[in-house]
Short mmCIF file of C-alpha atoms in Angstrom, two decimals:
data_model
loop_
_atom_site.label_atom_id
_atom_site.label_comp_id
_atom_site.label_asym_id
_atom_site.label_seq_id
_atom_site.Cartn_x
_atom_site.Cartn_y
_atom_site.Cartn_z
CA MET J 10 -7.43 28.44 -0.55
CA LEU J 11 -4.29 29.75 1.12
CA LYS J 12 -1.48 27.40 0.04
CA ILE J 13 1.21 26.61 2.62
CA GLY J 14 4.30 24.94 1.19
CA LEU J 15 5.71 22.54 3.78
CA THR J 16 9.33 21.57 3.24
CA GLY J 17 12.45 20.43 5.06
CA GLY J 18 15.39 18.12 4.61
CA ILE J 19 15.17 14.34 4.76
CA GLY J 20 14.70 13.21 8.35
CA SER J 21 13.49 16.62 9.53
CA GLY J 22 10.01 15.36 10.43
CA LYS J 23 7.87 16.69 7.56
CA SER J 24 5.59 13.65 7.56
CA THR J 25 4.88 13.91 11.28
CA VAL J 26 4.10 17.62 10.97
CA ALA J 27 1.80 16.98 8.00
CA GLN J 28 -0.06 14.31 9.99
CA LEU J 29 -0.58 16.74 12.87
CA PHE J 30 -2.10 19.30 10.51
CA GLU J 31 -4.30 16.58 9.00
CA ARG J 32 -5.62 15.76 12.47
CA LEU J 33 -6.78 19.38 12.70
CA GLY J 34 -8.79 18.93 9.51
CA VAL J 35 -6.32 20.62 7.18
CA PRO J 36 -6.16 19.14 3.66
CA VAL J 37 -2.69 17.85 2.84
CA ILE J 38 -1.44 17.42 -0.72
CA ASP J 39 1.81 15.47 -0.57
CA ALA J 40 4.26 15.39 -3.49
CA ASP J 41 5.74 12.09 -2.33
CA ARG J 42 2.32 10.42 -2.17
CA ILE J 43 1.55 11.63 -5.67
CA ALA J 44 4.93 10.40 -6.90
CA ARG J 45 4.14 6.93 -5.57
CA GLU J 46 0.82 6.97 -7.43
CA LEU J 47 2.51 8.07 -10.65
CA VAL J 48 4.89 5.10 -10.66
CA GLU J 49 2.28 2.41 -10.17
CA PRO J 50 2.47 -0.39 -12.79
CA GLY J 51 1.13 0.69 -16.15
CA ARG J 52 1.50 4.42 -15.50
CA PRO J 53 3.40 6.49 -18.09
CA ALA J 54 5.94 7.74 -15.54
CA LEU J 55 7.00 4.19 -14.65
CA LYS J 56 7.46 3.36 -18.32
CA ALA J 57 9.57 6.50 -18.76
CA ILE J 58 11.72 5.55 -15.75
CA GLN J 59 12.25 2.05 -17.13
CA ALA J 60 13.24 3.50 -20.50
CA ALA J 61 15.71 5.88 -18.86
CA PHE J 62 17.24 3.59 -16.22
CA GLY J 63 16.70 0.09 -17.54
CA SER J 64 14.82 -2.96 -16.34
CA GLU J 65 17.10 -3.35 -13.32
CA VAL J 66 15.03 -0.72 -11.48
CA ILE J 67 11.84 -2.76 -12.04
CA THR J 68 10.96 -5.69 -9.77
CA PRO J 69 9.88 -9.07 -11.22
CA ASP J 70 6.23 -8.19 -10.53
CA GLY J 71 6.52 -4.99 -12.55
CA ARG J 72 6.87 -2.48 -9.74
CA LEU J 73 9.49 0.19 -9.19
CA ASP J 74 12.50 -1.00 -7.18
CA ARG J 75 12.84 2.14 -5.08
CA ALA J 76 16.03 1.06 -3.34
CA LYS J 77 17.89 0.44 -6.61
CA LEU J 78 16.62 3.65 -8.18
CA ARG J 79 17.53 5.68 -5.09
CA ALA J 80 21.07 4.28 -5.02
CA ASN J 81 21.40 5.11 -8.71
CA VAL J 82 20.17 8.69 -8.67
CA PHE J 83 21.95 9.77 -5.49
CA ALA J 84 25.26 8.50 -6.79
CA ASP J 85 24.93 10.37 -10.10
CA ALA J 86 23.70 13.98 -10.39
CA SER J 87 22.80 13.58 -14.06
CA ALA J 88 20.67 10.52 -13.28
CA ARG J 89 18.90 12.48 -10.56
CA LYS J 90 18.12 15.28 -13.00
CA THR J 91 16.75 12.75 -15.48
CA LEU J 92 14.41 11.34 -12.84
CA GLU J 93 13.30 14.83 -11.78
CA ALA J 94 12.54 15.72 -15.40
CA ILE J 95 10.27 12.68 -15.61
CA LEU J 96 8.44 13.13 -12.31
CA HIS J 97 8.35 16.81 -11.38
CA PRO J 98 6.04 18.13 -14.15
CA PRO J 99 3.24 15.60 -13.54
CA ILE J 100 3.64 15.90 -9.76
CA PHE J 101 3.24 19.68 -9.81
CA ALA J 102 0.36 19.46 -12.29
CA GLU J 103 -1.49 17.03 -10.03
CA MET J 104 -0.81 19.13 -6.93
CA GLU J 105 -2.27 22.16 -8.68
CA ARG J 106 -5.31 20.19 -9.81
CA ARG J 107 -5.99 18.96 -6.29
CA SER J 108 -5.44 22.45 -4.84
CA ARG J 109 -8.11 23.89 -7.11
CA ARG J 110 -10.60 21.32 -5.83
CA CYS J 111 -10.03 22.20 -2.15
CA ALA J 112 -12.54 24.51 -0.49
CA ALA J 113 -10.77 24.72 2.88
CA PRO J 114 -9.48 28.03 4.32
CA TYR J 115 -5.94 26.80 3.82
CA GLY J 116 -4.13 23.66 2.77
CA LEU J 117 -0.69 22.14 3.13
CA LEU J 118 1.37 21.33 0.04
CA VAL J 119 4.17 19.02 1.15
CA ILE J 120 7.06 19.58 -1.26
CA PRO J 121 10.37 18.13 -0.02
CA LEU J 122 12.33 19.82 -2.82
CA LEU J 123 10.42 23.11 -2.76
CA ILE J 124 13.58 25.21 -2.48
CA GLU J 125 15.63 23.06 -4.85
CA THR J 126 12.97 23.25 -7.57
CA LYS J 127 12.40 26.98 -6.98
CA ALA J 128 8.72 26.26 -6.45
CA GLN J 129 8.09 29.08 -3.98
CA ASP J 130 5.84 30.82 -6.48
CA ARG J 131 3.50 27.81 -6.39
CA VAL J 132 2.58 28.51 -2.75
CA ASP J 133 1.55 31.53 -0.68
CA ARG J 134 3.83 30.84 2.28
CA VAL J 135 6.80 28.57 2.98
CA LEU J 136 6.81 26.53 6.20
CA VAL J 137 10.13 24.85 6.99
CA VAL J 138 10.56 21.96 9.41
CA ASP J 139 14.04 22.48 10.83
CA CYS J 140 16.54 20.49 12.86
CA PRO J 141 20.34 20.14 12.97
CA GLU J 142 21.93 17.95 10.31
CA ALA J 143 23.36 15.57 12.90
CA LEU J 144 19.83 14.85 14.11
CA GLN J 145 18.67 14.30 10.53
CA ILE J 146 21.42 11.73 9.99
CA GLU J 147 20.57 9.91 13.20
CA ARG J 148 16.86 9.77 12.32
CA ILE J 149 17.53 8.53 8.78
CA ARG J 150 19.94 5.88 10.04
CA ARG J 151 17.44 4.67 12.64
CA ARG J 152 14.39 4.82 10.33
CA ASP J 153 15.71 3.68 6.96
CA ARG J 154 18.92 1.83 7.89
CA LEU J 155 20.70 3.37 4.91
CA PRO J 156 24.48 3.26 4.42
CA GLU J 157 26.30 6.34 5.70
CA GLU J 158 27.56 7.21 2.21
CA LEU J 159 24.04 7.20 0.76
CA ILE J 160 22.72 9.35 3.60
CA LEU J 161 25.44 11.93 2.99
CA ASN J 162 24.79 11.84 -0.78
CA ILE J 163 21.10 12.51 -0.20
CA LEU J 164 21.84 15.41 2.15
CA ALA J 165 24.35 16.86 -0.32
CA SER J 166 21.73 16.81 -3.09
CA GLN J 167 19.31 18.92 -1.04
CA ALA J 168 19.27 22.59 -0.15
CA SER J 169 21.33 23.50 2.88
CA ARG J 170 19.73 24.24 6.21
CA ALA J 171 20.65 27.92 5.78
CA GLU J 172 19.03 28.08 2.33
CA ARG J 173 15.77 26.62 3.62
CA LEU J 174 15.66 28.95 6.61
CA GLU J 175 16.32 31.95 4.40
CA ALA J 176 13.33 31.01 2.23
CA ALA J 177 11.00 30.34 5.18
CA ASP J 178 8.03 32.46 6.18
CA GLU J 179 7.48 30.23 9.21
CA VAL J 180 9.69 27.62 10.90
CA ILE J 181 8.85 24.61 13.02
CA CYS J 182 11.75 23.52 15.22
CA ASN J 183 11.67 19.74 15.47
CA THR J 184 14.25 19.03 18.15
CA GLY J 185 11.94 18.36 21.07
CA ASN J 186 9.19 15.88 21.89
CA LEU J 187 5.89 15.25 20.14
CA ARG J 188 3.95 17.55 22.47
CA ASP J 189 6.25 20.43 21.58
CA LEU J 190 5.64 19.70 17.90
CA GLU J 191 1.87 19.59 18.47
CA ARG J 192 1.98 22.96 20.23
CA GLN J 193 3.81 24.59 17.32
CA VAL J 194 1.39 23.09 14.80
CA GLU J 195 -1.63 24.26 16.78
CA GLU J 196 -0.23 27.81 16.97
CA LEU J 197 0.43 27.87 13.23
CA HIS J 198 -3.02 26.44 12.54
CA ARG J 199 -4.61 29.40 14.32
CA PHE J 200 -2.24 31.79 12.52
CA TYR J 201 -3.05 30.40 9.08
CA LEU J 202 -6.78 30.52 9.79
CA ARG J 203 -6.43 34.20 10.66
CA LEU J 204 -4.44 34.83 7.49
CA SER J 205 -7.11 33.15 5.42
CA GLY J 206 -9.85 35.20 7.08
CA HIS J 207 -11.26 32.26 9.04
CA ALA J 208 -10.08 33.02 12.57
CA GLN J 209 -11.43 30.71 15.24
CA PRO J 210 -13.26 32.31 18.19
CA ASP J 211 -11.26 32.56 21.40
CA PRO J 212 -12.83 30.09 23.87
CA THR J 213 -11.49 32.14 26.80
CA ALA J 214 -13.11 35.38 25.65
CA PRO J 215 -16.07 36.62 27.77
#
């Protein structure tokens, strides 16, 4: 299976792009979804997080308090590295396991920190969802209602727009409407099928 690494900064629209590929029948392996599974109650990763950050990041019903943990790790670079050391190895191991089980021509591996973790060698091509930082901030503010300081801390912890674009094999520009996004995804879908040797027939051909 041809592995396409989908990445982009917070608020760039990665989830929407991944959903559009899924609608076309493309398997999507999402690092964030796997991370949520890994921190379910009773899982080793949650126990490791509690040991590293204390019981204050655990809710009374034994679940991860994501808001408290997020505020902690984005205010302290060393705390963020500790969390990454706990989660990244099992996330990448599970992504690889699921990739091996896929029989599709190509699949999407959604890795928000693909550039930051230097994980380009885990995929065959890098697809970046791009938009200006001001638009990212506006989307995050509207979607998550986070404080301005936390938004800026999150952005500062991620690769710059220039770094992501430099690493990209393909780029989706997410500054327009949904139809424009759909068009770009459909074009890339045909391109990736050709790359994988599974080109679709042209319905307009005689």
